[in-house]
PDB file of C-alpha atoms in Angstrom:
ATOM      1  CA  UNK A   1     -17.753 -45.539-118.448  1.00  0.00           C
ATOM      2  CA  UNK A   2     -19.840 -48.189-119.777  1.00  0.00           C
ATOM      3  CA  UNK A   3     -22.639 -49.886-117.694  1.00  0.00           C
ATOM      4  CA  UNK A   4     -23.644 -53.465-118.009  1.00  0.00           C
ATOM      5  CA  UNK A   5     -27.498 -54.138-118.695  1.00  0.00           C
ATOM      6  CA  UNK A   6     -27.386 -57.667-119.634  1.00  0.00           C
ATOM      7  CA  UNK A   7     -24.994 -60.389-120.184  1.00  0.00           C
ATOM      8  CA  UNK A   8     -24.426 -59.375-123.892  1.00  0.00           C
ATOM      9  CA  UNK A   9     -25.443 -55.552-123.156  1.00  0.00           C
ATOM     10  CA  UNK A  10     -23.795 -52.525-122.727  1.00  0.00           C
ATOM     11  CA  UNK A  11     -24.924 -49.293-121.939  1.00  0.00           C
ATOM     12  CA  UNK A  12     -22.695 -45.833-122.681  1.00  0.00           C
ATOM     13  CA  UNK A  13     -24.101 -42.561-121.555  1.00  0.00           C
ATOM     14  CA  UNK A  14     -24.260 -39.964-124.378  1.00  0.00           C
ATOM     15  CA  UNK A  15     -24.627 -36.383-123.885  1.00  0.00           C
ATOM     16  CA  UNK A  16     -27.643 -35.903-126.784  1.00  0.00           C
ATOM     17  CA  UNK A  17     -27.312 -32.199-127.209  1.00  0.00           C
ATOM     18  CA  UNK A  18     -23.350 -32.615-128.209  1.00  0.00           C
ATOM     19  CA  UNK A  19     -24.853 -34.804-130.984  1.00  0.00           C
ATOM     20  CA  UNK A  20     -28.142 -34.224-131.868  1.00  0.00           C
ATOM     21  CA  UNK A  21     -29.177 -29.982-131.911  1.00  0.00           C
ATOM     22  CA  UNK A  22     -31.989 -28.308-134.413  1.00  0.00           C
ATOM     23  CA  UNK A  23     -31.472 -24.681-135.919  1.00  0.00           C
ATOM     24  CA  UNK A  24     -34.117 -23.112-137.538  1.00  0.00           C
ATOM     25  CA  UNK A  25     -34.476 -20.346-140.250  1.00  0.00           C
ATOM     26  CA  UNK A  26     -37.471 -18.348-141.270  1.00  0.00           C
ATOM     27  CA  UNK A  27     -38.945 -16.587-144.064  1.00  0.00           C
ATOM     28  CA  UNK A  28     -42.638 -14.635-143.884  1.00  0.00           C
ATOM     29  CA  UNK A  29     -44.134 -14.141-147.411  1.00  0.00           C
ATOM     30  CA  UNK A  30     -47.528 -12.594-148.284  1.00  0.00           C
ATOM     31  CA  UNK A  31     -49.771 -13.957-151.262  1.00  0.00           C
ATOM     32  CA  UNK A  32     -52.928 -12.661-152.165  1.00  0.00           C
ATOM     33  CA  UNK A  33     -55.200 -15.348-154.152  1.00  0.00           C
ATOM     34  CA  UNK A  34     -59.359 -14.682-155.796  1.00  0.00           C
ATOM     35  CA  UNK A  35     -61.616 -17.097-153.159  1.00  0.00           C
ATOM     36  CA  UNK A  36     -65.167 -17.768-153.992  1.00  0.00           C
ATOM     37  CA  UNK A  37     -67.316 -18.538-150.656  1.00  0.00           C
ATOM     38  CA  UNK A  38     -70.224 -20.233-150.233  1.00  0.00           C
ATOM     39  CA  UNK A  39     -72.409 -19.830-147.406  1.00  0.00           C
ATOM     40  CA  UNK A  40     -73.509 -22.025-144.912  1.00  0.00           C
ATOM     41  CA  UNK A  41     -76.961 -20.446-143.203  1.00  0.00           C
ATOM     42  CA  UNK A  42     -80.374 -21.161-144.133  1.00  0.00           C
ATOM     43  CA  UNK A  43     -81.638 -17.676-143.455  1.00  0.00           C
ATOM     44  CA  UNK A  44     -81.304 -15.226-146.404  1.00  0.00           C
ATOM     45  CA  UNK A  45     -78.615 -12.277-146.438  1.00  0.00           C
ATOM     46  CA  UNK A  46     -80.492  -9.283-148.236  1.00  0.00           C
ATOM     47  CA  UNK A  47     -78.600  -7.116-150.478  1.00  0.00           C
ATOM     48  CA  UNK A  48     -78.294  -4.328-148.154  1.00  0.00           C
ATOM     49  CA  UNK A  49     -76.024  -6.586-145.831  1.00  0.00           C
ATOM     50  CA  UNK A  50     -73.212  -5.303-144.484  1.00  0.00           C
ATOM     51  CA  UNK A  51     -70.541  -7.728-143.474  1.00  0.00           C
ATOM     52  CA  UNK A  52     -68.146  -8.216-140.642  1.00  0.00           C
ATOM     53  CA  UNK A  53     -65.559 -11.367-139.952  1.00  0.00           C
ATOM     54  CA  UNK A  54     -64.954 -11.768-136.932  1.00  0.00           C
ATOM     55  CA  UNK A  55     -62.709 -15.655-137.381  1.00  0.00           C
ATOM     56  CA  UNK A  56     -61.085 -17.239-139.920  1.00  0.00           C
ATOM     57  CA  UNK A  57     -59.709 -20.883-140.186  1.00  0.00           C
ATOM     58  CA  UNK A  58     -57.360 -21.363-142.883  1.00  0.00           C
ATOM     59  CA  UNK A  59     -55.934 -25.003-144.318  1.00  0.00           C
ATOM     60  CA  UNK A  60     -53.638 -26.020-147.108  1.00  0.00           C
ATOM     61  CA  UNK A  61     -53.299 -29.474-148.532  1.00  0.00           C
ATOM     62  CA  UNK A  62     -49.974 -29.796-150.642  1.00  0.00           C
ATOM     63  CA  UNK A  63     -50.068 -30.443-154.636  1.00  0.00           C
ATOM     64  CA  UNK A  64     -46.720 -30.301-155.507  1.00  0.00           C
ATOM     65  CA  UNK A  65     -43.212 -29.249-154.294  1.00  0.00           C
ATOM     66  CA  UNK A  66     -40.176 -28.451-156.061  1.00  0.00           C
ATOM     67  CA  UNK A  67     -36.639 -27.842-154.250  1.00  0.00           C
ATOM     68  CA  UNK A  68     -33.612 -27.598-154.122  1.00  0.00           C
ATOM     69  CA  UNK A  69     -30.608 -27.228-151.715  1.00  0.00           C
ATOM     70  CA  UNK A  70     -26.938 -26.285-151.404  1.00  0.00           C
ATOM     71  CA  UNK A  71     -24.801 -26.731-148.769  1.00  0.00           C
ATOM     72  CA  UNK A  72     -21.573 -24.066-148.772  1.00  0.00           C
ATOM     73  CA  UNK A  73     -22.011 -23.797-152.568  1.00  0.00           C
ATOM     74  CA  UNK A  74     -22.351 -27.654-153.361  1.00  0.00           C
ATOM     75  CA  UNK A  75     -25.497 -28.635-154.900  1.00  0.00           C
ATOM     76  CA  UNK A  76     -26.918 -31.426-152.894  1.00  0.00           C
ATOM     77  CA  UNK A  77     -29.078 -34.397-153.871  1.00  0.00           C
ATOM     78  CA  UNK A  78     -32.273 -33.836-152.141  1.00  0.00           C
ATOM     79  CA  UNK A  79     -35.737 -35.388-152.638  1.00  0.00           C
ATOM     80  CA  UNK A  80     -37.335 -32.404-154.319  1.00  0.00           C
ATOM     81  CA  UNK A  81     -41.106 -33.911-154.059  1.00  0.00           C
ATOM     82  CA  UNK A  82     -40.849 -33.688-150.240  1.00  0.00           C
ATOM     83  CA  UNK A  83     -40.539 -31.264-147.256  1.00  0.00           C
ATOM     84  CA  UNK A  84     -38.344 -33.467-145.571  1.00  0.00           C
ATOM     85  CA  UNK A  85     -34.886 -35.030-146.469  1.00  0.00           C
ATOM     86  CA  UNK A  86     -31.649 -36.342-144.358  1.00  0.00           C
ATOM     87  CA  UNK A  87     -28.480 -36.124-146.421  1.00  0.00           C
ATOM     88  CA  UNK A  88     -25.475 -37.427-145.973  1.00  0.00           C
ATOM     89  CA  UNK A  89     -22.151 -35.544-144.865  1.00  0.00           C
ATOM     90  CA  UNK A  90     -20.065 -35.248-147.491  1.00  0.00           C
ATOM     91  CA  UNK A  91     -16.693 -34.491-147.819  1.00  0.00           C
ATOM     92  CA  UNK A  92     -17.182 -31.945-150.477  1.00  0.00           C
ATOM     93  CA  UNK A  93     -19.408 -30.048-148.198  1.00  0.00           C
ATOM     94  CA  UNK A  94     -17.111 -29.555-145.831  1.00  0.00           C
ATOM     95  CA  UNK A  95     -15.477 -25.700-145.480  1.00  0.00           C
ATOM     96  CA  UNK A  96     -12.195 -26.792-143.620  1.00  0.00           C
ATOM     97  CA  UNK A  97      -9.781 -29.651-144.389  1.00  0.00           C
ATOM     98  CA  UNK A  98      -8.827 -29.604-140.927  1.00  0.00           C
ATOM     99  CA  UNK A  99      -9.779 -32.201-138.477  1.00  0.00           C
ATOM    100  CA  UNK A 100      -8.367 -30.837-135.435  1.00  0.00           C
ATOM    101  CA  UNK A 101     -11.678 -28.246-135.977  1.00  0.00           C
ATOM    102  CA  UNK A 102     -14.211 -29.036-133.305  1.00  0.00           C
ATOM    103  CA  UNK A 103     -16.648 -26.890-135.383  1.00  0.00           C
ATOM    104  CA  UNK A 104     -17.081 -26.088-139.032  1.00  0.00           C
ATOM    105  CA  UNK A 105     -19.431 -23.756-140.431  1.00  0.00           C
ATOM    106  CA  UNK A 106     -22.095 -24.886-142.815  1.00  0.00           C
ATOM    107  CA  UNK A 107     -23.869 -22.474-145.035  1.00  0.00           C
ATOM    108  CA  UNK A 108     -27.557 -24.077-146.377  1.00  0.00           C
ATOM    109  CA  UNK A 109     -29.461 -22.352-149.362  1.00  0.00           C
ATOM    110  CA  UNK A 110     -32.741 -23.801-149.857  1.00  0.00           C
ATOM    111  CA  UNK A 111     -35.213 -22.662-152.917  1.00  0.00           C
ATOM    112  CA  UNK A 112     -38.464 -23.702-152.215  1.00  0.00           C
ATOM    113  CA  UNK A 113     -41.404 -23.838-154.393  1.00  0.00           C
ATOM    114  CA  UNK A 114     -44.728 -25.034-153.596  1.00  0.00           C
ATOM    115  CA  UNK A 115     -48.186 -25.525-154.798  1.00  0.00           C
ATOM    116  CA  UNK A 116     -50.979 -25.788-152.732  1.00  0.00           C
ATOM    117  CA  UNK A 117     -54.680 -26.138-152.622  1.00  0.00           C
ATOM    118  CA  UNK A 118     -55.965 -23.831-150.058  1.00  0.00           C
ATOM    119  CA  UNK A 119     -59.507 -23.794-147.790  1.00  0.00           C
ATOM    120  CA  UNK A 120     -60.552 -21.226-145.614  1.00  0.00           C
ATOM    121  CA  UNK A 121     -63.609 -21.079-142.934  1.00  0.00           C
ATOM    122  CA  UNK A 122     -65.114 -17.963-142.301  1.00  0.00           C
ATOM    123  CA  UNK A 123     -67.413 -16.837-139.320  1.00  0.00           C
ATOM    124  CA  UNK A 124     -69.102 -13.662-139.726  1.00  0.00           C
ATOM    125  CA  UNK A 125     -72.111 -10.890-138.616  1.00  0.00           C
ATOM    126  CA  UNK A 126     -74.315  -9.778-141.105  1.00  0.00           C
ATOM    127  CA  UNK A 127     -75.533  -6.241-140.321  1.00  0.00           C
ATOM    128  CA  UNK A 128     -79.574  -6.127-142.016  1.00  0.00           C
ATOM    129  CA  UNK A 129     -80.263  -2.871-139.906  1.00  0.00           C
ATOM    130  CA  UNK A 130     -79.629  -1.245-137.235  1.00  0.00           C
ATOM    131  CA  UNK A 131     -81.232  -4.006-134.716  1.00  0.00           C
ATOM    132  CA  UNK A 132     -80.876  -7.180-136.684  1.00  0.00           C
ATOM    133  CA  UNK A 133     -77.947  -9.349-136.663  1.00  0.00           C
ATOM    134  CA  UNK A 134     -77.071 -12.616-138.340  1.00  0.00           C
ATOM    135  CA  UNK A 135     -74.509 -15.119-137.543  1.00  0.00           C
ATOM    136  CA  UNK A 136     -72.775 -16.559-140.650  1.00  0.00           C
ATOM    137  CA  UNK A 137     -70.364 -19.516-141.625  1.00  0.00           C
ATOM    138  CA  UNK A 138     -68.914 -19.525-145.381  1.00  0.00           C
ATOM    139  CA  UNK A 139     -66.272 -21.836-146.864  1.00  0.00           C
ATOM    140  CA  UNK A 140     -63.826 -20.760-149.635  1.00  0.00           C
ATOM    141  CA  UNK A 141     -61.207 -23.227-151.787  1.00  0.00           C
ATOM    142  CA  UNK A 142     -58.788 -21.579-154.338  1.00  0.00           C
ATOM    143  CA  UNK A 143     -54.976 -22.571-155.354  1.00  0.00           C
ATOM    144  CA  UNK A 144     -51.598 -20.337-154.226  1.00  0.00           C
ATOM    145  CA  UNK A 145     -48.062 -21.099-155.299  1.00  0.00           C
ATOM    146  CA  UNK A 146     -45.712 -19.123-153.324  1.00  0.00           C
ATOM    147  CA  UNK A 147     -41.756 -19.587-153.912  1.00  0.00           C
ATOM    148  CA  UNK A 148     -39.323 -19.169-151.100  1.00  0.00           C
ATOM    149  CA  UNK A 149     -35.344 -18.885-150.792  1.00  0.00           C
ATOM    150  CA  UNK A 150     -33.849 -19.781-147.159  1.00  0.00           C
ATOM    151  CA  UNK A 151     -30.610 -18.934-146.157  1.00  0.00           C
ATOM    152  CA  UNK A 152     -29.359 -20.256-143.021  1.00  0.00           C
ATOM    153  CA  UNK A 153     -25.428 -20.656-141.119  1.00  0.00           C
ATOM    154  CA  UNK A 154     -24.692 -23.006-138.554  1.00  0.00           C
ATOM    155  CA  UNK A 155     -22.123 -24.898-136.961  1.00  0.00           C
ATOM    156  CA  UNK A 156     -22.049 -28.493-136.233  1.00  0.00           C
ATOM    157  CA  UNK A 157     -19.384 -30.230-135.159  1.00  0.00           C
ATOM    158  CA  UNK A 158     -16.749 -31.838-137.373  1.00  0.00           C
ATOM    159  CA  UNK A 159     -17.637 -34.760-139.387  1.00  0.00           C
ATOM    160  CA  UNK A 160     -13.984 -35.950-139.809  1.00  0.00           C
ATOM    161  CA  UNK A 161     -13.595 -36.794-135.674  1.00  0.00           C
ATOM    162  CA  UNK A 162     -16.658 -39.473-136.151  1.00  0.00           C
ATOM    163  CA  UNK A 163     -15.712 -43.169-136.716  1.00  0.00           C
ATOM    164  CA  UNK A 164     -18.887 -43.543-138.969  1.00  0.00           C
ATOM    165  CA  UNK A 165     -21.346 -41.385-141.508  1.00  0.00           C
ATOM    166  CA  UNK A 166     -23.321 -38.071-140.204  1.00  0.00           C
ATOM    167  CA  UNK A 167     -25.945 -36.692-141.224  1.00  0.00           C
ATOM    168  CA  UNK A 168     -28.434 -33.464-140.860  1.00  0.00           C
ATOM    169  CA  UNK A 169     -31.611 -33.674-141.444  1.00  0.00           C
ATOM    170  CA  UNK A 170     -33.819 -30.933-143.322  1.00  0.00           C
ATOM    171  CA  UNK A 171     -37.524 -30.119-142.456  1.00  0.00           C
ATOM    172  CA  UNK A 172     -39.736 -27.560-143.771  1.00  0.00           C
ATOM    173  CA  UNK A 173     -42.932 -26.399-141.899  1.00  0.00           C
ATOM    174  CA  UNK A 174     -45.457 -23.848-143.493  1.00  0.00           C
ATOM    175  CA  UNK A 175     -47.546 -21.871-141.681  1.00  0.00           C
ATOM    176  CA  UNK A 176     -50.444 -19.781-142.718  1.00  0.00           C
ATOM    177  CA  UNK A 177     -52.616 -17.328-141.793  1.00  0.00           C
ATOM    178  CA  UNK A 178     -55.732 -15.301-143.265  1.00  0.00           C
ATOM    179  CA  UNK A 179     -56.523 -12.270-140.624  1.00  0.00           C
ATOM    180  CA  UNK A 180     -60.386 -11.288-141.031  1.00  0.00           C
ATOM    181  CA  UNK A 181     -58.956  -8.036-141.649  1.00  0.00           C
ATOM    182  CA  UNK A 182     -57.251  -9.278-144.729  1.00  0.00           C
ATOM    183  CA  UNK A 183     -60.163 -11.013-146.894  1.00  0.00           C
ATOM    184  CA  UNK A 184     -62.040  -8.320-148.863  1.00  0.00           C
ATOM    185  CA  UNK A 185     -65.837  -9.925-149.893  1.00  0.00           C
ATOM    186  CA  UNK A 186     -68.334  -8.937-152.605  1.00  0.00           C
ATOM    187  CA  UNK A 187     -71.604 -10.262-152.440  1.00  0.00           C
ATOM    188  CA  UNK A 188     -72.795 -12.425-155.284  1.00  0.00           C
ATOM    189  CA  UNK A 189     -77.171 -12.415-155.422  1.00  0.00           C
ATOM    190  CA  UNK A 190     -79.577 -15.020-156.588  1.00  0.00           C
ATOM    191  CA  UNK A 191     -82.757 -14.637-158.193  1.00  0.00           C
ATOM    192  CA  UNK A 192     -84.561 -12.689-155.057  1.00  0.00           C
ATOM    193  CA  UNK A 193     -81.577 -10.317-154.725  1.00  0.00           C
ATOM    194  CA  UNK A 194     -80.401 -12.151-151.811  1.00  0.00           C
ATOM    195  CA  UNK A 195     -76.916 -13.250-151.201  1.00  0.00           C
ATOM    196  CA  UNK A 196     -76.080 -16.287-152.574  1.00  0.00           C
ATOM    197  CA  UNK A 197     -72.658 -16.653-152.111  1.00  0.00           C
ATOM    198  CA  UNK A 198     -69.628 -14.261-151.557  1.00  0.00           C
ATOM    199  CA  UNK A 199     -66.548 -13.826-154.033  1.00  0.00           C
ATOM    200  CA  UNK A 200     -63.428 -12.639-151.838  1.00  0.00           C
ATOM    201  CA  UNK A 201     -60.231 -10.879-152.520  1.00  0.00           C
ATOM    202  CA  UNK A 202     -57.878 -12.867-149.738  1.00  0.00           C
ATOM    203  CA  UNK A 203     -54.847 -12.067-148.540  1.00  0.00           C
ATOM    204  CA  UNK A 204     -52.536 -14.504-147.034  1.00  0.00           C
ATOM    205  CA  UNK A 205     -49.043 -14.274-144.830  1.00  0.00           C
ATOM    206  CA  UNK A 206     -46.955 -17.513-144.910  1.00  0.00           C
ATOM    207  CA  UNK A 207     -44.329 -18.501-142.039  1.00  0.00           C
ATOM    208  CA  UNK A 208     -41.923 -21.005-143.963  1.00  0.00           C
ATOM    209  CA  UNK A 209     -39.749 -22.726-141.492  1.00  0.00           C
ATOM    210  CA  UNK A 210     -36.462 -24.287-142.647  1.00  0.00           C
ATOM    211  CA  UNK A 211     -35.573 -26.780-139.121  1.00  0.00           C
ATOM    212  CA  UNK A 212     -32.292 -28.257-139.331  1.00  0.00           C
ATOM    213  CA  UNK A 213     -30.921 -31.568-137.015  1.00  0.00           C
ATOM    214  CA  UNK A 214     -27.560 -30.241-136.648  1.00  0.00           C
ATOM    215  CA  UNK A 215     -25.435 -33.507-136.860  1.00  0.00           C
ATOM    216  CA  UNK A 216     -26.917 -36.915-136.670  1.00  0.00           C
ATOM    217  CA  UNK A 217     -24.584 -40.262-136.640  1.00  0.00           C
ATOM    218  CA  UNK A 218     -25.745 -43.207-138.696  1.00  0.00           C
ATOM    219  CA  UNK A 219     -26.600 -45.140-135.894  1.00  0.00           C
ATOM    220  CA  UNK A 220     -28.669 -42.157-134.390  1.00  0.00           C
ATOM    221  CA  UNK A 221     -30.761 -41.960-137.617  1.00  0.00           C
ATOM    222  CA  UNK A 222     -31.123 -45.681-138.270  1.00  0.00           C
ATOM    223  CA  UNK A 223     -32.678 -45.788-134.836  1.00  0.00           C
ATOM    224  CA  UNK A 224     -34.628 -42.808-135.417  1.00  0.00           C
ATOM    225  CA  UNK A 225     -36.228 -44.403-138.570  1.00  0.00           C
ATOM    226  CA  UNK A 226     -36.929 -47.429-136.942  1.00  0.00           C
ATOM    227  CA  UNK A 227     -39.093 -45.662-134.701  1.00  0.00           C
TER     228      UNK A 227
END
């Protein structure tokens, strides 16, 4: 039933999550990467230290990303400098000739390679005896490359029973995280034997997201672009 808005206007109700539903696939990888810190206090850390982390804050900034994608066996033409990409539904991709199928299965392969500059925050206790205590902050940059291969099935509805182009659209969000417990530190002294910075073994567990927009018409994802 269509309702009228406006004298040129018509409304028609659309039930969003027959069109327009997300899957997601994910892969956990571990990386371990050489981290120089550098230390934040004023107050000197004598060489009889002993150290404890008790938080960590961990960043990445993205250098370079290499991709690619196939969809039930087809290679796909994907923008491989991006974590992001709609494609278009193509016949080829299609597992079933039949359009009387309300749902056809779609198998997505996705390598994933990245590069990434990585920064992590550290707070920490330094132990000088047994009734001293100082509170720390240290900052660490280094580089990690970690290479991924997502497999994912879904169904979406058929293609063939729209009166226009579909699409799905591909995100990938990467998560990390650098537990206290993980990040191994040797002090590094100055002149006075006091510690001048820290040089850290760091090890690092990834959460790689492939999110998937099941089916999106054309004139879903114009409008969603526009936005």
């Amino acid at each position: 039933m269509y309702s009228k808005l406006k004298k040129n206007d018509f409304f028609c109700p659309v039930l969003v999550n027959r069109i327009y539903d997300r899957s997601k696939a994910t892969t956990k990888l571990s990386s371990n990467i050489p981290m120089n810190f550098q230390v934040f206090s004023q107050c000197p850390l004598p060489s009889n230290t002993k150290l404890e982390i008790v938080k960590t804050n961990f960043k990445y900034e993205i250098c370079n990303i290499d991709k690619k994608i196939l969809i039930n066996g087809h290679n796909i033409n994907c923008c491989k400098n991006s974590i992001k990409d709609t494609i278009c539904i193509d016949n080829k991709m299609l597992s079933t000739t039949n359009d009387e199928c309300n749902k056809i299965t779609f198998n997505i392969i996705e390598n994933l390679n990245v590069s990434f500059k990585v920064e992590i925050e550290i707070e920490g206790i330094a132990y000088i005896n047994d009734c001293q205590k100082i509170y720390f902050e240290a900052i660490g940059c280094g580089e990690d490359n970690i290479n991924a291969i997502i497999l994912s099935n879904i169904l979406i509805p058929n293609p063939r029973n729209l009166s226009n182009n579909a699409y799905l659209e591909i995100n990938n969000d990467i998560l990390g995280l650098a537990s206290p417990d993980c990040i191994f530190l040797s002090p590094i002294f100055d002149c006075k034997k006091n510690i001048d910075s820290l040089f850290g073994n760091v090890f690092l567990n990834y959460m790689i997201e492939l999110d998937i927009s099941c089916l999106m018409p054309s004139a879903l994802n114009l409008l969603k672009s526009k936005c």
